[in-house]
Amino acid sequence: MDTLFRLVSLQASEQQQQQQPQQSASYNSRSTTSSGGSRSSSHQTNASYNYYHHHHSSSSSGGGGGGGQYYYSQQQPQQSYYLEPYQEECGGNAQHHHHHLYMDEDFSSSSSSRHFHSHGGAGQPPTSSATPTAPTPPLSTSSTAAGAGHALFEAADLSFPPDLNLDFSSPASSPGGGGTASSAAVGGGGGGRWASQLLLECARAVATRESQRVQQLMWMLNELASPYGDVEQKLASYFLQGLFARLTASGPRTLRTLAAATDRNTSFDSTRRTALRFQELSPWSSFGHVAANGAILESFLEAAAASSEPQRFHILDLSNTFCTQWPTLLEALATRSPDDTPHLSITTVVSAAPSAPTSAVQRVMREIGQRMEKFARLMGVPFRFRAVHHSGDLAELDLDALDLTEGGATTGIAVNCMNSLRGVVPGGARRRGAFAASLRRLGPRIVTVVEEEADLVAADPEASSDEGGRNTEEAFLKVFGEGLRFFSAYMDSLEESFPKTSNERLALERAAGRAIVDLVSCPASESMERRETAVAWARRLRLAGFSPVPFSDDVADDVRSLLRRYREGWSMREAGTDDSPAGAGVFLAWKEQPLVWASAWRP
Amino acid sequence: MIQGVLSRAPATDAAAAAMKAKRAASIPEDEDSARGKRLQLHDSAAEQGPGLAAASAAETRGLRLLRLLLRCAEAVAADQLPEARDMLQEIAELASPFGSSPERVAAYFGDALCARVLSSYLGAYSPLLAASPLAAAQSRRVSSAFQAYNALSPLVKFSHFTANKAILQALDGEDRVHVVDLDIMQGLQWPGLFHMLASRPCRPLSLRVTGLGASLDVLHATGRRLADFAASLGLPFEFHPIEGKIGHVADAAALLGHHHREATVVYWMHHCLYDVTGSDVGTVRLLKSLRPKLVTIVEQDLGHSGDFLGRFVEALHYYSALFDALGDGASAGAAEEERHAVERLLLGAEIRNIVAVGGPKRTGEVRVERWGDELRRAGFRPVSLTGAPAAQARLLLGMYPWKGYTLVEEDGCLKLGWKDLSLLTASSWEPTTAEDGLVVVAAAARQEGQDS
């Protein structure tokens, strides 16, 4: 019952007794926080209160810092800035009203400018000439390092860009872009795709360093975006954060603080609630689980049938779905084994980016391990569970140290790669291919691979040794556009699958937001979000010495009946025939757009 | 006038005074104690120091959010934008637009701070709405959210009913009626007035509504609805849409009709969704030259001017009460969706504007903080609402299952509050005398002569 309202009231009434100590001491020292090139302390002191009286001290404070920082170069007397539009407005009466002027602190801070907007207000037509005429500093990525004076751009009075024909129609109406960004058509929903249009235009302007245009488009996005609005507003919000982090070169820092914040506030219950609700309402993860479990089970049963020895299987589980995949496999193994239920070991490698939440995940996995063991006892499956935490590039995971053979006792190994192969950071030296080859060396009976279908590796990492990690503007644009397509469809599916007011959906969207920041503003060589397409993965797996195992009709039926439990819009598609180079596995599609790929392989 | 200047001159005092006004009722304060109060807020936030992570188990989520919000606002005020961004991640993680009322209010303040930080980097602060193809779509969305708000909370009804009663009193004996609504939206309240006018013994000979708004489409739709309703009551009706803002209307003649015997009343319900006046000065001048029989306004008891931190703290207090009033915790599906729409489209949008660079007008200029005082200076005098309007308001609050709302009569004004915090103040004003009115008009005419 303790609401913020009551808390505020309480604090306020307590404070009525307080007297402010040494009020004069804190005045005028504001310039100390905004001047110079060093980053000011992250902890507030009383000095932060002097914004009250800093009109005269602050505007000249900025100074140094990286190129492109904007401090108003023309330091005209401030009053004139206020009076100009004012006189215009109330005609000749300025002197009288001058005294009414209330100077907002905002306009005397060094992060902003005293630029005044024309008071056209609502009557102002969408003019085409409103872009600023002042010389524009080059885009800078270093200005934040100075600690103060964060402005990336010269202050400007902006209006709708005339060359953009944005589609603000409601989602119910027909799709169609128009303007220069009409190619931004993305699947799912249709309707006003203004966010994709604006974001693509903005990314293009970022790539070509048209700073005025970047400023104008980011202003529009900032005004329109909301993490709590409709899909377009959410896309605008999360991608804008990514673009912003890129412009301020603060991607890794943003990602770290995001992850730390998530880490501190994630409990087992909240994680479980979100994962279960996601599976209840969307086949996004259960699609891969059902397909992979089907392939693994058939492979195990086949081995058991071929041998009279007691079987001892080991699953190397490279996944991030908190073992929600395994109860159904345990159950199937218990009920469908003809003789003795084989022994099963699961080694779950929880692999995460160095910046990802870690302690929360460890807490969660401890709890999950206990529950898994309990469930196996219940099912009568001899069982051993192990969780291994691996931080960073999956390629650096020491597979030999995992001892999957359990000293030779294991009779069959399965490797389950559930959205995990992208955890091998792309880069030179054919890293992903090499990892697939190292899986091959484990001698598995079967390898299941589920990946999200998006082409987010800018250059083919196999093509040359140094091309992959380089983030050229062209590469940035490609990844941005493809990321936008993919996450548009993902967010759209969440929007339609979840109730309008769902904290679980919000958590999933925020997780997607972290991936977006990573994709847009962090170097590919550290990124674990670089998804690839089925075609690329299939080629790599073949090169590593695997051949595809088609899903049996039983498994395909299982997947189809799974999809029938969810709302309309989901479908399963074959990837193609076995002969085609890409022909392996099946896709989960949302509104005709393939988004998740599941496949099975054997050496 | 000089007094006004002096009291406003140092930024801190105006904000402190605004804070003071909030709790003026019980404890007499001076500026120092108001300032001390804010320092106290600051100190309690700073205590946490580096231990952003080390939140004690006993600390509630609401308290953590409150402290984080205040620290973040301080960082913004001190221009420490990277630090503010770090804190915003934590706030977004803890807050939720679908949670308890502290979580909800924090979600919107966090979002608003986030937008503000970005606009500080961008150096672009003006609102997008005014000049965009979005205006009509947005205007419709806001209108429908207003209808939902009308059903969820007594605030809108309080404004409508109280004003209608005051207007009806002022129109006693008038048979030619002209209503000017400075921000008409869907004109939700006017059918009620039409009904009362139609049931008077002497029915009006003419009834005209002038509605201002940002979108002509929306205005026309409103006009059609009102015309239909008036026709159903057999009232002669005329609708006059004006696309634009009152402060930009150059000449009162544009609003006045042909009948010199027409009695004009002006209604204005304040909000921070967008700038209604365009120019405060122009608005005052126009209201004077209109010589209305009555100006009835409903103001939010929320300061718009002043330095950022003062504005922030005051708004946090104000909206915490509003969100608290809308209910704590999750409610049933459809009701929660409705509440979410209201909070996001109305309250969240207002919070964004208040926290934005330059405040609700996005320009930093707020020349009129309390419109009542300004109208008094401009030659109007208050018309007491203690009679029928107060009775109407009391009836309204008694009618609904809305516990916790309070009604206070103060100097002829009506104040609707939540618990101890006053949320809205309704007041009515009339020109002091007819002669005064003429003098004012003459002065305005002279002034316009000088302008041209």
JSON list of N, CA and C in Angstrom, two decimals, chain A residues 113-160:
[
{"chain": "A", "resi": 113, "resn": "SER", "atom": "N", "xyz": [20.52, 25.23, -25.62]},
{"chain": "A", "resi": 113, "resn": "SER", "atom": "CA", "xyz": [20.80, 26.53, -26.18]},
{"chain": "A", "resi": 113, "resn": "SER", "atom": "C", "xyz": [19.60, 27.42, -25.98]},
{"chain": "A", "resi": 114, "resn": "ARG", "atom": "N", "xyz": [19.85, 28.69, -26.00]},
{"chain": "A", "resi": 114, "resn": "ARG", "atom": "CA", "xyz": [18.76, 29.61, -25.85]},
{"chain": "A", "resi": 114, "resn": "ARG", "atom": "C", "xyz": [18.04, 29.85, -27.15]},
{"chain": "A", "resi": 115, "resn": "HIS", "atom": "N", "xyz": [18.09, 28.91, -27.94]},
{"chain": "A", "resi": 115, "resn": "HIS", "atom": "CA", "xyz": [17.42, 29.11, -29.21]},
{"chain": "A", "resi": 115, "resn": "HIS", "atom": "C", "xyz": [15.93, 29.20, -28.97]},
{"chain": "A", "resi": 116, "resn": "PHE", "atom": "N", "xyz": [15.35, 30.15, -29.62]},
{"chain": "A", "resi": 116, "resn": "PHE", "atom": "CA", "xyz": [13.91, 30.26, -29.46]},
{"chain": "A", "resi": 116, "resn": "PHE", "atom": "C", "xyz": [13.15, 29.82, -30.67]},
{"chain": "A", "resi": 117, "resn": "HIS", "atom": "N", "xyz": [12.06, 29.26, -30.40]},
{"chain": "A", "resi": 117, "resn": "HIS", "atom": "CA", "xyz": [11.24, 28.79, -31.50]},
{"chain": "A", "resi": 117, "resn": "HIS", "atom": "C", "xyz": [10.34, 29.91, -31.93]},
{"chain": "A", "resi": 118, "resn": "SER", "atom": "N", "xyz": [10.06, 29.92, -33.14]},
{"chain": "A", "resi": 118, "resn": "SER", "atom": "CA", "xyz": [9.08, 30.89, -33.59]},
{"chain": "A", "resi": 118, "resn": "SER", "atom": "C", "xyz": [7.77, 30.48, -32.95]},
{"chain": "A", "resi": 119, "resn": "HIS", "atom": "N", "xyz": [6.96, 31.44, -32.69]},
{"chain": "A", "resi": 119, "resn": "HIS", "atom": "CA", "xyz": [5.75, 31.10, -31.95]},
{"chain": "A", "resi": 119, "resn": "HIS", "atom": "C", "xyz": [4.59, 30.82, -32.87]},
{"chain": "A", "resi": 120, "resn": "GLY", "atom": "N", "xyz": [4.91, 30.22, -33.92]},
{"chain": "A", "resi": 120, "resn": "GLY", "atom": "CA", "xyz": [3.86, 29.85, -34.84]},
{"chain": "A", "resi": 120, "resn": "GLY", "atom": "C", "xyz": [2.91, 28.84, -34.23]},
{"chain": "A", "resi": 121, "resn": "GLY", "atom": "N", "xyz": [3.44, 28.02, -33.38]},
{"chain": "A", "resi": 121, "resn": "GLY", "atom": "CA", "xyz": [2.61, 27.05, -32.70]},
{"chain": "A", "resi": 121, "resn": "GLY", "atom": "C", "xyz": [1.83, 26.21, -33.68]},
{"chain": "A", "resi": 122, "resn": "ALA", "atom": "N", "xyz": [0.59, 25.97, -33.32]},
{"chain": "A", "resi": 122, "resn": "ALA", "atom": "CA", "xyz": [-0.22, 25.06, -34.12]},
{"chain": "A", "resi": 122, "resn": "ALA", "atom": "C", "xyz": [-0.49, 25.63, -35.49]},
{"chain": "A", "resi": 123, "resn": "GLY", "atom": "N", "xyz": [-0.48, 26.94, -35.58]},
{"chain": "A", "resi": 123, "resn": "GLY", "atom": "CA", "xyz": [-0.79, 27.56, -36.84]},
{"chain": "A", "resi": 123, "resn": "GLY", "atom": "C", "xyz": [0.33, 27.39, -37.84]},
{"chain": "A", "resi": 124, "resn": "GLN", "atom": "N", "xyz": [1.45, 26.97, -37.33]},
{"chain": "A", "resi": 124, "resn": "GLN", "atom": "CA", "xyz": [2.62, 26.86, -38.19]},
{"chain": "A", "resi": 124, "resn": "GLN", "atom": "C", "xyz": [2.41, 25.75, -39.21]},
{"chain": "A", "resi": 125, "resn": "PRO", "atom": "N", "xyz": [2.47, 26.08, -40.46]},
{"chain": "A", "resi": 125, "resn": "PRO", "atom": "CA", "xyz": [2.29, 25.03, -41.46]},
{"chain": "A", "resi": 125, "resn": "PRO", "atom": "C", "xyz": [3.56, 24.21, -41.56]},
{"chain": "A", "resi": 126, "resn": "PRO", "atom": "N", "xyz": [3.46, 23.03, -42.07]},
{"chain": "A", "resi": 126, "resn": "PRO", "atom": "CA", "xyz": [4.67, 22.23, -42.24]},
{"chain": "A", "resi": 126, "resn": "PRO", "atom": "C", "xyz": [5.57, 22.87, -43.30]},
{"chain": "A", "resi": 127, "resn": "THR", "atom": "N", "xyz": [6.44, 23.68, -42.84]},
{"chain": "A", "resi": 127, "resn": "THR", "atom": "CA", "xyz": [7.28, 24.38, -43.79]},
{"chain": "A", "resi": 127, "resn": "THR", "atom": "C", "xyz": [8.44, 23.51, -44.23]},
{"chain": "A", "resi": 128, "resn": "SER", "atom": "N", "xyz": [9.00, 23.89, -45.31]},
{"chain": "A", "resi": 128, "resn": "SER", "atom": "CA", "xyz": [10.11, 23.10, -45.81]},
{"chain": "A", "resi": 128, "resn": "SER", "atom": "C", "xyz": [11.43, 23.81, -45.60]},
{"chain": "A", "resi": 129, "resn": "SER", "atom": "N", "xyz": [11.36, 24.99, -45.05]},
{"chain": "A", "resi": 129, "resn": "SER", "atom": "CA", "xyz": [12.58, 25.78, -45.00]},
{"chain": "A", "resi": 129, "resn": "SER", "atom": "C", "xyz": [13.11, 25.92, -43.59]},
{"chain": "A", "resi": 130, "resn": "ALA", "atom": "N", "xyz": [12.63, 25.11, -42.71]},
{"chain": "A", "resi": 130, "resn": "ALA", "atom": "CA", "xyz": [12.94, 25.36, -41.31]},
{"chain": "A", "resi": 130, "resn": "ALA", "atom": "C", "xyz": [14.23, 24.72, -40.84]},
{"chain": "A", "resi": 131, "resn": "THR", "atom": "N", "xyz": [14.92, 24.06, -41.69]},
{"chain": "A", "resi": 131, "resn": "THR", "atom": "CA", "xyz": [16.16, 23.46, -41.24]},
{"chain": "A", "resi": 131, "resn": "THR", "atom": "C", "xyz": [17.17, 24.56, -40.93]},
{"chain": "A", "resi": 132, "resn": "PRO", "atom": "N", "xyz": [18.00, 24.32, -39.95]},
{"chain": "A", "resi": 132, "resn": "PRO", "atom": "CA", "xyz": [18.89, 25.38, -39.53]},
{"chain": "A", "resi": 132, "resn": "PRO", "atom": "C", "xyz": [19.90, 25.74, -40.63]},
{"chain": "A", "resi": 133, "resn": "THR", "atom": "N", "xyz": [20.25, 26.98, -40.63]},
{"chain": "A", "resi": 133, "resn": "THR", "atom": "CA", "xyz": [21.17, 27.42, -41.67]},
{"chain": "A", "resi": 133, "resn": "THR", "atom": "C", "xyz": [22.58, 27.59, -41.15]},
{"chain": "A", "resi": 134, "resn": "ALA", "atom": "N", "xyz": [22.71, 27.55, -39.87]},
{"chain": "A", "resi": 134, "resn": "ALA", "atom": "CA", "xyz": [24.04, 27.76, -39.32]},
{"chain": "A", "resi": 134, "resn": "ALA", "atom": "C", "xyz": [24.98, 26.63, -39.74]},
{"chain": "A", "resi": 135, "resn": "PRO", "atom": "N", "xyz": [26.25, 26.93, -39.81]},
{"chain": "A", "resi": 135, "resn": "PRO", "atom": "CA", "xyz": [27.19, 25.87, -40.15]},
{"chain": "A", "resi": 135, "resn": "PRO", "atom": "C", "xyz": [27.12, 24.77, -39.11]},
{"chain": "A", "resi": 136, "resn": "THR", "atom": "N", "xyz": [27.16, 23.58, -39.55]},
{"chain": "A", "resi": 136, "resn": "THR", "atom": "CA", "xyz": [26.96, 22.48, -38.62]},
{"chain": "A", "resi": 136, "resn": "THR", "atom": "C", "xyz": [28.29, 21.80, -38.33]},
{"chain": "A", "resi": 137, "resn": "PRO", "atom": "N", "xyz": [28.53, 21.57, -37.09]},
{"chain": "A", "resi": 137, "resn": "PRO", "atom": "CA", "xyz": [29.78, 20.89, -36.76]},
{"chain": "A", "resi": 137, "resn": "PRO", "atom": "C", "xyz": [29.71, 19.45, -37.22]},
{"chain": "A", "resi": 138, "resn": "PRO", "atom": "N", "xyz": [30.85, 18.86, -37.47]},
{"chain": "A", "resi": 138, "resn": "PRO", "atom": "CA", "xyz": [30.85, 17.47, -37.88]},
{"chain": "A", "resi": 138, "resn": "PRO", "atom": "C", "xyz": [30.32, 16.60, -36.76]},
{"chain": "A", "resi": 139, "resn": "LEU", "atom": "N", "xyz": [29.75, 15.52, -37.11]},
{"chain": "A", "resi": 139, "resn": "LEU", "atom": "CA", "xyz": [29.26, 14.60, -36.09]},
{"chain": "A", "resi": 139, "resn": "LEU", "atom": "C", "xyz": [30.42, 14.17, -35.22]},
{"chain": "A", "resi": 140, "resn": "SER", "atom": "N", "xyz": [30.15, 14.18, -33.97]},
{"chain": "A", "resi": 140, "resn": "SER", "atom": "CA", "xyz": [31.22, 13.80, -33.08]},
{"chain": "A", "resi": 140, "resn": "SER", "atom": "C", "xyz": [30.79, 12.63, -32.24]},
{"chain": "A", "resi": 141, "resn": "THR", "atom": "N", "xyz": [31.70, 11.77, -31.97]},
{"chain": "A", "resi": 141, "resn": "THR", "atom": "CA", "xyz": [31.37, 10.68, -31.06]},
{"chain": "A", "resi": 141, "resn": "THR", "atom": "C", "xyz": [32.11, 10.85, -29.75]},
{"chain": "A", "resi": 142, "resn": "SER", "atom": "N", "xyz": [32.79, 11.96, -29.62]},
{"chain": "A", "resi": 142, "resn": "SER", "atom": "CA", "xyz": [33.61, 12.07, -28.43]},
{"chain": "A", "resi": 142, "resn": "SER", "atom": "C", "xyz": [33.12, 13.12, -27.46]},
{"chain": "A", "resi": 143, "resn": "SER", "atom": "N", "xyz": [32.04, 13.79, -27.79]},
{"chain": "A", "resi": 143, "resn": "SER", "atom": "CA", "xyz": [31.68, 14.94, -26.97]},
{"chain": "A", "resi": 143, "resn": "SER", "atom": "C", "xyz": [31.27, 14.55, -25.56]},
{"chain": "A", "resi": 144, "resn": "THR", "atom": "N", "xyz": [30.73, 13.36, -25.38]},
{"chain": "A", "resi": 144, "resn": "THR", "atom": "CA", "xyz": [30.30, 13.03, -24.03]},
{"chain": "A", "resi": 144, "resn": "THR", "atom": "C", "xyz": [31.48, 12.83, -23.09]},
{"chain": "A", "resi": 145, "resn": "ALA", "atom": "N", "xyz": [32.59, 12.50, -23.65]},
{"chain": "A", "resi": 145, "resn": "ALA", "atom": "CA", "xyz": [33.72, 12.21, -22.79]},
{"chain": "A", "resi": 145, "resn": "ALA", "atom": "C", "xyz": [34.10, 13.42, -21.96]},
{"chain": "A", "resi": 146, "resn": "ALA", "atom": "N", "xyz": [33.68, 14.56, -22.38]},
{"chain": "A", "resi": 146, "resn": "ALA", "atom": "CA", "xyz": [34.05, 15.76, -21.66]},
{"chain": "A", "resi": 146, "resn": "ALA", "atom": "C", "xyz": [33.26, 15.92, -20.37]},
{"chain": "A", "resi": 147, "resn": "GLY", "atom": "N", "xyz": [32.22, 15.20, -20.23]},
{"chain": "A", "resi": 147, "resn": "GLY", "atom": "CA", "xyz": [31.46, 15.25, -18.99]},
{"chain": "A", "resi": 147, "resn": "GLY", "atom": "C", "xyz": [30.42, 16.34, -18.97]},
{"chain": "A", "resi": 148, "resn": "ALA", "atom": "N", "xyz": [30.69, 17.41, -19.60]},
{"chain": "A", "resi": 148, "resn": "ALA", "atom": "CA", "xyz": [29.71, 18.48, -19.64]},
{"chain": "A", "resi": 148, "resn": "ALA", "atom": "C", "xyz": [29.59, 18.94, -21.08]},
{"chain": "A", "resi": 149, "resn": "GLY", "atom": "N", "xyz": [28.52, 19.62, -21.32]},
{"chain": "A", "resi": 149, "resn": "GLY", "atom": "CA", "xyz": [28.31, 20.09, -22.68]},
{"chain": "A", "resi": 149, "resn": "GLY", "atom": "C", "xyz": [28.12, 18.93, -23.60]},
{"chain": "A", "resi": 150, "resn": "HIS", "atom": "N", "xyz": [26.98, 18.30, -23.48]},
{"chain": "A", "resi": 150, "resn": "HIS", "atom": "CA", "xyz": [26.78, 17.04, -24.18]},
{"chain": "A", "resi": 150, "resn": "HIS", "atom": "C", "xyz": [26.19, 17.22, -25.56]},
{"chain": "A", "resi": 151, "resn": "ALA", "atom": "N", "xyz": [25.88, 18.45, -25.89]},
{"chain": "A", "resi": 151, "resn": "ALA", "atom": "CA", "xyz": [25.14, 18.63, -27.12]},
{"chain": "A", "resi": 151, "resn": "ALA", "atom": "C", "xyz": [25.91, 18.07, -28.30]},
{"chain": "A", "resi": 152, "resn": "LEU", "atom": "N", "xyz": [25.21, 17.30, -29.08]},
{"chain": "A", "resi": 152, "resn": "LEU", "atom": "CA", "xyz": [25.81, 16.74, -30.28]},
{"chain": "A", "resi": 152, "resn": "LEU", "atom": "C", "xyz": [25.63, 17.68, -31.45]},
{"chain": "A", "resi": 153, "resn": "PHE", "atom": "N", "xyz": [24.65, 18.53, -31.33]},
{"chain": "A", "resi": 153, "resn": "PHE", "atom": "CA", "xyz": [24.26, 19.34, -32.46]},
{"chain": "A", "resi": 153, "resn": "PHE", "atom": "C", "xyz": [24.07, 20.78, -32.03]},
{"chain": "A", "resi": 154, "resn": "GLU", "atom": "N", "xyz": [24.09, 21.59, -33.00]},
{"chain": "A", "resi": 154, "resn": "GLU", "atom": "CA", "xyz": [23.70, 22.96, -32.78]},
{"chain": "A", "resi": 154, "resn": "GLU", "atom": "C", "xyz": [22.19, 22.98, -32.55]},
{"chain": "A", "resi": 155, "resn": "ALA", "atom": "N", "xyz": [21.78, 23.78, -31.60]},
{"chain": "A", "resi": 155, "resn": "ALA", "atom": "CA", "xyz": [20.36, 23.84, -31.34]},
{"chain": "A", "resi": 155, "resn": "ALA", "atom": "C", "xyz": [19.63, 24.33, -32.58]},
{"chain": "A", "resi": 156, "resn": "ALA", "atom": "N", "xyz": [18.50, 23.78, -32.81]},
{"chain": "A", "resi": 156, "resn": "ALA", "atom": "CA", "xyz": [17.80, 24.15, -34.03]},
{"chain": "A", "resi": 156, "resn": "ALA", "atom": "C", "xyz": [16.30, 24.09, -33.84]},
{"chain": "A", "resi": 157, "resn": "ASP", "atom": "N", "xyz": [15.65, 24.86, -34.63]},
{"chain": "A", "resi": 157, "resn": "ASP", "atom": "CA", "xyz": [14.21, 24.81, -34.67]},
{"chain": "A", "resi": 157, "resn": "ASP", "atom": "C", "xyz": [13.84, 23.91, -35.84]},
{"chain": "A", "resi": 158, "resn": "LEU", "atom": "N", "xyz": [13.15, 22.87, -35.54]},
{"chain": "A", "resi": 158, "resn": "LEU", "atom": "CA", "xyz": [12.99, 21.84, -36.57]},
{"chain": "A", "resi": 158, "resn": "LEU", "atom": "C", "xyz": [11.55, 21.70, -36.98]},
{"chain": "A", "resi": 159, "resn": "SER", "atom": "N", "xyz": [11.38, 21.20, -38.17]},
{"chain": "A", "resi": 159, "resn": "SER", "atom": "CA", "xyz": [10.03, 20.90, -38.62]},
{"chain": "A", "resi": 159, "resn": "SER", "atom": "C", "xyz": [10.06, 19.59, -39.36]},
{"chain": "A", "resi": 160, "resn": "PHE", "atom": "N", "xyz": [8.91, 19.17, -39.75]},
{"chain": "A", "resi": 160, "resn": "PHE", "atom": "CA", "xyz": [8.79, 17.92, -40.50]},
{"chain": "A", "resi": 160, "resn": "PHE", "atom": "C", "xyz": [9.59, 17.99, -41.78]}
]
